[in-house]
Amino acid sequence: MSGCNRYLKIRSRRDFLTQTALGFGTLGLASLLNPYKSYAADASVSSPALPHFTPKAKRVIYLFQNGAPSQLELFDYKPLLNKMVGQELPESVRKGQRLTGMTAGQTSFPLVPSFVPFKQHGQSGTWVSDLFPNQSRIVDEICVIKTMHTDAINHDPAATFIQTGSQFPGRPAIGSWIDYGLGSDNENLPAFIVLISKDRYGQPLYSRLWGNGFLPSQHQGVEFRSGKDPVLYLNNPEGVSHEDRRAQLDILGQLQQGQSQRYNDPEIEARIAQYEMAFRMQTSVPEITDTSNEPEYIHELYGPESKNPGTFAANCLLARRLAEKGVRFIQLYHRGWDQHDYLPKGIQRQCKDTDQASAALITDLKQRGLLEDTLVIWGGEFGRTNYSQGELTETNYGRDHHPKCFTIWMAGAGVKKGMTYGRTDDFGYNIVENPVHVHDFQATLMHLLGIDHERLSFKYQGRRFRLTDVHGHVVNDILA
Amino acid sequence: MKHRGSHPKMKIKTITFHTVLLTLFLVCRLCLAGDHHGSQVILPDTIDFNFHIKPILADRCYKCHGPDDNAREAEMRLDQKDGAFGDLGDGYFPIVPGKPEESEIIWHIFSDDEDDLMPPPDSGYSLTVSEKETIKKWIEQGAEWKDHWAFVPPQVRPSSLAELQKKELSNGKGENRIDHFIVQKLQEHELSPSSEADKEHLIRRLSFDLTGLPPDLEHIDTFVTDDSPVAYERLVDRLLATDAHAERMAMEWMDVARYGDTQGMHADRERFHWPWRDWVIKAFKENLAYDEFITWQLAGDLLPNATTEQKLATAFHRNHPVSAEGGIVDEEFRVKYVQDRTNTTATAFMGLTMECATCHDHKFDPVTQKEYYQLFAFFNNQMEIGMVAEGGGSSGPVLLLPEPDAEKPLTELSQEIDRTLRQLESTVSRIVAEKNFIETAKSQIVQAPSAYAFFPFDCVLPKKIEVEGYIHRVVRNTPIDKIVDDNPVSVASGEPRIVNGRIGNALEFDKEYDLVFLRDTGTFEMNEPFSAGAWIRTDKEGVNQSIMGISGDLTNQAWRGWDLFLDTQNRPSIRFISFWPHNYMQITADISIPTASWHHILFTYDGSGRADGMNLYINGKKQNCFTDYDHLYRTIVHPWKEQEGWKQKPVMVGRSGRFYTGDNGVFSGSIDHLKLFNRYLTTREVAALYHDETETPVNPDIFTDEDYVDHYLNHDDPGAQYLIKKLQDLTGRKLKLLEDVPEIMVMEEMPETRKTFVLDRGQYNAPTDEVTPGTPEKVLPFRDEWPRNRLGLAHWLVDQQNPLTARVAVNRYWQMIFGRGIVDTPEDFGIQGALPSHPELLDWLAVYFMESGWNVRDLLRTMVTSNTYRQTSATTKDHWEKDPGNIYLARGASDRLPAEMIRDNALKASGLLIQKVGGPSVKPYQPEGIWMKPSESDYKQDSGESLYRRSLYTYIRRSTPHPAMLAFDAPSRSVCVVKREKTNTPLQALVLLNDPQFVESARVLAQRMQFEGGESVESQVRYGFRLLCGRSPDSNEIRLLKKQYEIALDKYKSDPVAADEILCLGAYPFDYRLDRFQTAALTMVASTVMNFDGAYMKR
């Protein structure tokens, strides 16, 4: 009997437990195993029936731009700044709002416009700067939100906030919440996968950004890496072949069966299933991460770097492949957007890295019909100041952190196309219309997946925790 | 909101009618939705408030009708007896005992009107049928109200005691007091206990529980063949006395204490903290009483005549993560650190979720927001800052931890310094005693001192100077493109303007990038005397202004260096910093300088390392100064690495640092004639300098007798000069010795108490009412005789009347031994927490624990010698059906081993394990690229013994902990964790199958099997199996493993390259005396067993 058939047999016998242990439908397991608590203290208030309502999105691809890209050079066009270049940021605009410890001591806050021109694009007439020639061409597919704002003013807390709903370590990542709530649509791949651009540095990344926090650890994001071991510990050691492993697992399975009889513990059966899942991952993961069999026109779409595994372009292509396989939450990270100084030079390099592939992902998903039920998000952790950090010269300036407004875009499942949402003031400093707080963004993301953000909770240390804490409103205006 | 409804009589009717309807409707709904309460409409005979009612009220009602005054709706309060039974007005009562039909809450929870129904249908808090019926039945039965069980001090019922005493008399063997309580519950649930596990299982289970390691085979054999009636007790005592036991206990405490080897946030660099971990091991080894264990960690420094060890213990509350991210708002983070201490104290010792009261009164437990900040106040009095230094920096209160052999010379040096100081003092006395000395001195003429470096600031010339690196980061986009005074040492950025100066020209600074760098000059050590000054003129007031200095932050090195500045009141101030904010000295003049006029500001320093060795002068006259801080004991030389030809960190003139908190900001005004002196200047010399530069005569009236003595000592008395020089040399030697002495972060009170305020919404910048230290009143009143500091808090915690501390502790240890706490929410004993499965047992254990003198070892001994513990863990159908979670313990506990033990088991079985206690954390195998760049934080794998230490010692980088440990549910140690998740995932399978740590262990075990396991393959396999699983394999297991062996042997014989590959894996060499193919095949066998339930499970 081949290993796979054997596995199917076990599965049908122990379907429920196996599924549970694989991470689908995990809500309710705790009470099943712990009837004592369930009498009242742990009675589940949040509906275990997930999704709570019909989802628009089945999966998410989140292109996280770590370090905080400047909205003022990319999407939020402010012609007034061109007129006022070098003039002081009026106190009537700043209104004494706090600055980072890095510019709080500056005595001068000279306004600085974008060094690149902006144009309107597409039927929607969306403003995009010349730094994003490719994304300019997909503006009619995306919804640009110009009025994101956050509570945090520095990278670590801000990235932790937008990714976990709290500025400080310890909470589950968005992807972990989604995995916990919805589970996986693919039995051979994890539901929450993380891809990080290689060789691009800047602000640090931490595994806690895709960590499970207080949720069970099967909900932590699994990093897919470029190189020979695409998932940690995936490869058999040298000298052990796939066939050797199969034979070993067959014997191990029989040993486990004996142990199961000895102790009558259903956990052992669940463990056997995990080994089979691991075995299947050994085949499925290298298959999915090998993009060399993609046709040439696809590589051309994503750009030449898409053939170089681990680059942002290659990760975008891989994200599309994972989406095709039903992976629930695909989290990309691209670093290097922290342009405190030498902004013109720095941001051009970043745009070159990311523009084509970001646009290609949308185009590619669309041509496959996947954009219908895939939500794509592009954005960083906060915005950048409209005044120069460091001296403003003819050709050079920098921008400090700015939590009061920043731009992200969303595209695909359930989001209005060709829309620009929210308005900042003419200085690009404060929001004047339709603010979207980080918690609102998270609530909207969950809503698109069919989750009521107020009802997906996890009881930990005596309190029901949610991704959105006690905040968050779905931004209905951007829903298609 | 409409609450008080219709006429009471109508209500009765409505209730009856609707109850029927609702029940019908809900039963249907339940059938459809599979609501798991559907089958529980059978209610307990007696409804208990604490066990049945309070959990419902707390979960569904207290959010709006609980302790939070600000959230309360309809003035109805159901968490207090007065509120629940009190008159709501107009003769309505929430609860009328015995009369559900007259009880408002019954009316609301059964209402079919959406407006009346409670909880509101859209709240998501709706009650199930069984919950409603339970409340109704409770009211019918008389609605007996009880205080929350956990806030009533634990008591042992007299009846229980009597029975226990009888038991002890009648039962000489086996059964102990724990069993009494367990059996009672089993009977209630119609369960019967299991038989005792066999001895192989027992010793393995016991060894893991008490030591975290598997038993040695010899120990198994000894135990199995030991027929003595006390064989088991003997084993327990032997294990409890081992180092491994202390390590196992420390392992548990590390999660609670959120111990990590790194700072925890942002770049997350290393911190020196492991000596505290070693102290914990030592404390367990010595079986330090738990009340002292707590007291030392919370307040060891405040104990009378505190020892180094007691101070070290307080590092517990410096374990929390900190951030070194440049530019963070300092106070925001400092407050977070204090909140972490507060929350950890509550979770670890009190089992309370105080954290919930950070922003508002607790929604469920009787803890107000004010009480939260009262507890916070205990931990708010440390000399610390929010933004700590990068890399190895122990900041805030620290404890020097010299190695024993470094301690002696340090003490000797300190003694010699004291002796020399006394000699100098007697020299001074001798001189002063000399008649006519002053008169002679007065007649001497003192020359103006010549500068070691002089910057007249007369002209600025453009000159391109290429700099990037840190220097560049100070000026951001502004180039450093000017040269001052045609002197390559002084270069400038921005546009400092040439203006009329006090002497010739001066430089005017009016923008933040106008600043002058003095290269390769001005770096002095703290034992070197030096002085510096300049003419300044400013228009600014109200903020600090840096005149010149070296300490401003460029590289986040805790502001090391010196800094002359004007404070917010334009008073000159000088500070020398080794490590901000705990290791520095500073004095400030008690007079402000007027704006818009020229003043000469100068400081002198005598190299003594003391604040009284610093002086400040305004216009040539020594000023009265106050000492801001006087605790400098290490180097003030910045660890600058040469960059782009800048050999030392430059002196910055006109600004300091990068605007970080702690930097003295931008100088606004003009600076002229800046001079540095590489020696101490006496008052007379400074006067001479001033009058030389102003071309006016010296007025001798400004000098005191002391000034004459001082000048004489420094210039004319060879004996005194010798002693001064000697003191400087001795200090230099001491600095040298201290270079390698590490410091660990500990708790220490500031001399002046920092005020604590309630923080609105928990925000650092929203203080409201001032509070003083205090504890939650409802738990236990704080006695007057206790000090209102951390020591008093410790007294409060370990008081016999504190209802929580002992219960929380015994519950955690119960969880450690039995896999599940008596209270299954060890972090929450509050109203929202789980109820104890065995309340009487919990109380008995708590009382017993306290009465035993908080003896942890005795407590564990009592647990593991119970019959309950010794039962077999095999599950019968009956057990599984009645109690799948094994809450009532009709069978022994079984559990997947924690991450650390799974690895340690493999290492021990292979013989690789190095059992050395303590020391720095180690870096075993870890896949490449886990620690993401920046490259300073590359993972440098250890070699040799360090690859094989117990997992307790594995280095924990909190932002990226070891992935194999994470896979097995080890926490990241960012927050206090008292209960680990237990998951089962494919990643765990991949770790056990493929992690080099396990593959190497399998291969080395394969070698050991051949050396020690006998001649035949069967006996070798049997041997390996026993080493990993602690029992002999049965015939089927042997058959399967031999089959594995045959398959693998065939393969490796036909593929020798593959055999060589697997034999080369890992750092431990293959022993070429052994057959390659057999070893490779046995490696596969060992790997199979490592992945087998018997190896990673405690059964």
XYZ file of C-alpha atoms in Angstrom, chain B residues 566-567 569-573 588-594 601 616-618 621-626:
24
model
C 22.849 76.215 29.404
C 19.806 74.731 31.045
C 16.933 78.844 32.945
C 20.147 79.721 31.138
C 22.226 78.412 34.021
C 25.554 76.924 32.942
C 25.745 73.197 33.568
C 24.767 73.396 37.605
C 25.471 76.995 38.552
C 22.832 78.589 40.708
C 22.706 81.735 38.612
C 21.274 82.480 35.156
C 23.236 84.444 32.616
C 21.489 87.414 31.079
C 31.652 80.394 30.561
C 31.849 76.351 36.819
C 32.967 79.907 36.150
C 31.078 82.840 34.755
C 34.405 84.010 38.839
C 33.707 80.679 40.440
C 29.990 80.030 40.887
C 28.019 78.395 43.601
C 26.733 75.191 42.102
C 24.328 72.478 43.055
